[in-house]
Amino acid sequence: MSSTFDKPHALNRLPVTRTETCRACKTPLISFFDFGMMPLANGFLFPNQVADEKFYHLVSAVCPSCFLVQLLEQPMPDSMFHDQYPFFTSSSKEMTVHFQKTALEIHKKLLSFSPNPFVIEIGSNDGTFLHAMQQLGSKCLGIEPSQGPAQRAKQLGLEVDSRFFNPQTAASIQQTHGNADLIYAANAICHISDIHSVFTGIKSLLQPDGFFIFEDPYWLDVLEKKSIDQIYDEHAYLFHAHAIEKIASQNGLKLFHAERINTHGGSLRYFLCADHQREQSKELLSILEKEQETGLNQLETYHEFRLACLEQLNQLHRLLTDLTMRQKSIAGYAATSKSTTLLHLLNLNTSIIPWICDSTPEKQGKLTPGTHIPIVSPKFFHENYPDCAILFAYNHEKEIFEKETDFRLQGKQWISYVPSVRIL
Ligand code: TMP
Ligand code: ZN
């Protein structure tokens, strides 16, 4: 599978940070998947912006010492997170419920003993989690440099700091607000390439008996489900418990518990504290063991993963070509950030997928990054059912199937590709 993007856009490059050594332990990295030149996963654009579209070189690598999966090159943070950032957590009802439940669980387990706990969320997006925390009686502060989602959080009555999180931001918050009882982050820590600066900042901002809890897409799920589309600019890292345990201890924190959760196609929630006497939970120990068994610390696993992903991509390509040859119409459902990687790898454009529907008003009327497929509303989908719809938001399958029951009743078909290519 070749990419048409390599040469023409090579000159139109985004500013990037680049490394050849592990960002956690400085060992020289080993690349295992070169995607070629890629547009920003969330770089949805208007037709008149196409000529100015910029690209970066997406290469996924693994550290042969700590086995942290990371990008060699990452666009600068302000290219990715800015006033046009189009992702809003509350666009999914299921995710809204997920964060409300998470807030309640954490409150009950860890915060209900403090009279007015102080909670900080790094990457607070539109405030879905923090709003729930505030309603449970916590004093809350969001940190969110993307203006659109931050504005929504402010409309919910939340205080939001729009700086990027680093030790300087942490020090200034500590001076104005004091130390936090809980620092939480969902799908945000893996976005920040300077991993030690995040952990140093967090350590300095936490109360000595405070907690740092975060969740991010889990490398073991990506490995098991061959979800290669999880690799894109915003995911500077795909974490696992072994790597986080090490990074935490290098920065005065202890990983004491972890839980596998279903969000974003499979994530891991990490629980850290500054109390080094605290025992590691049985759940964490069994997760660490499972990681070892899966071969996460063997380079061969990464080679096999690459081959398995290529085979899965080939299968999907064959299916789409076959459907097109049989005059079946195909459309996309949900213009996710992950779909940017997939569309690029399969070299798909409007000749195979003429449009993709998405419920986010900020994406409608725009084009997909790099492949320039128009994004339309769900209403357009309902009025123009294709024969087959590729489910790009496979992580929201349940929610989408519940509301789109009519699609199948009309004899139409869903195509999924994670964990395997199939017609549903
Ligand atoms: P995510 O996979 O990064 O959470 O992105 C989800 C995208 O899917 C987001 O653009 C909104 C879109 N979406 C729909 O279009 N319809 C839906 O029913 C849901 C749940 C999401
Ligand atoms: Zn390393």
PDB file of C-alpha atoms and ligand atoms in Angstrom, residues 86-88 91-93 95 232 264 333-338 357-360 363 378 392-393 395-396 399-400 403, ligand 1:
ATOM      1  CA  PRO A  86     -13.104  20.396  16.729  1.00  0.00           C
ATOM      2  CA  PHE A  87     -13.385  17.674  19.389  1.00  0.00           C
ATOM      3  CA  PHE A  88     -16.027  18.033  22.106  1.00  0.00           C
ATOM      4  CA  SER A  91     -20.694  14.918  21.451  1.00  0.00           C
ATOM      5  CA  SER A  92     -21.098  11.353  22.728  1.00  0.00           C
ATOM      6  CA  LYS A  93     -23.835  10.583  25.256  1.00  0.00           C
ATOM      7  CA  MET A  95     -18.803   9.432  27.019  1.00  0.00           C
ATOM      8  CA  TYR A 232      -1.636   9.772  14.921  1.00  0.00           C
ATOM      9  CA  HIS A 264     -11.695   4.836  22.983  1.00  0.00           C
ATOM     10  CA  TYR A 333     -20.017   7.278   9.623  1.00  0.00           C
ATOM     11  CA  ALA A 334     -18.233   9.687  12.042  1.00  0.00           C
ATOM     12  CA  ALA A 335     -15.194  11.713  11.004  1.00  0.00           C
ATOM     13  CA  THR A 336     -13.035  10.638  13.928  1.00  0.00           C
ATOM     14  CA  SER A 337      -9.423  11.642  14.413  1.00  0.00           C
ATOM     15  CA  LYS A 338      -8.564   7.940  14.045  1.00  0.00           C
ATOM     16  CA  CYS A 357     -21.444  12.116   8.260  1.00  0.00           C
ATOM     17  CA  ASP A 358     -20.583  13.464  11.692  1.00  0.00           C
ATOM     18  CA  SER A 359     -22.707  14.930  14.462  1.00  0.00           C
ATOM     19  CA  THR A 360     -20.201  17.689  15.340  1.00  0.00           C
ATOM     20  CA  LYS A 363     -16.831  19.495  11.359  1.00  0.00           C
ATOM     21  CA  PRO A 378     -26.457  12.932  10.270  1.00  0.00           C
ATOM     22  CA  PHE A 392     -15.102   4.953  11.817  1.00  0.00           C
ATOM     23  CA  ALA A 393     -16.327   5.543  15.383  1.00  0.00           C
ATOM     24  CA  ASN A 395     -15.551   2.931  19.838  1.00  0.00           C
ATOM     25  CA  HIS A 396     -19.128   4.334  19.896  1.00  0.00           C
ATOM     26  CA  GLU A 399     -24.518   4.237  20.978  1.00  0.00           C
ATOM     27  CA  ILE A 400     -24.573   4.574  17.184  1.00  0.00           C
ATOM     28  CA  LYS A 403     -29.884   5.343  17.369  1.00  0.00           C
TER      29      LYS A 403
HETATM   30  P1  TMP B   1     -13.807   9.927  18.964  1.00  0.00           P
HETATM   31  O1  TMP B   1     -13.767   8.576  18.367  1.00  0.00           O
HETATM   32  O2  TMP B   1     -12.479  10.601  18.967  1.00  0.00           O
HETATM   33  O3  TMP B   1     -14.538   9.938  20.287  1.00  0.00           O
HETATM   34  O4  TMP B   1     -14.673  10.851  17.967  1.00  0.00           O
HETATM   35  C1  TMP B   1     -15.983  10.629  17.800  1.00  0.00           C
HETATM   36  C2  TMP B   1     -16.510  11.345  16.570  1.00  0.00           C
HETATM   37  O5  TMP B   1     -17.688  10.683  16.167  1.00  0.00           O
HETATM   38  C3  TMP B   1     -16.892  12.809  16.793  1.00  0.00           C
HETATM   39  O6  TMP B   1     -16.516  13.572  15.669  1.00  0.00           O
HETATM   40  C4  TMP B   1     -18.411  12.783  16.905  1.00  0.00           C
HETATM   41  C5  TMP B   1     -18.753  11.599  16.033  1.00  0.00           C
HETATM   42  N1  TMP B   1     -19.988  10.920  16.414  1.00  0.00           N
HETATM   43  C6  TMP B   1     -21.057  10.928  15.529  1.00  0.00           C
HETATM   44  O7  TMP B   1     -20.966  11.485  14.438  1.00  0.00           O
HETATM   45  N2  TMP B   1     -22.202  10.299  15.910  1.00  0.00           N
HETATM   46  C7  TMP B   1     -22.330   9.681  17.115  1.00  0.00           C
HETATM   47  O8  TMP B   1     -23.391   9.138  17.407  1.00  0.00           O
HETATM   48  C8  TMP B   1     -21.208   9.665  18.003  1.00  0.00           C
HETATM   49  C9  TMP B   1     -21.297   8.977  19.326  1.00  0.00           C
HETATM   50  C10 TMP B   1     -20.048  10.284  17.613  1.00  0.00           C
END
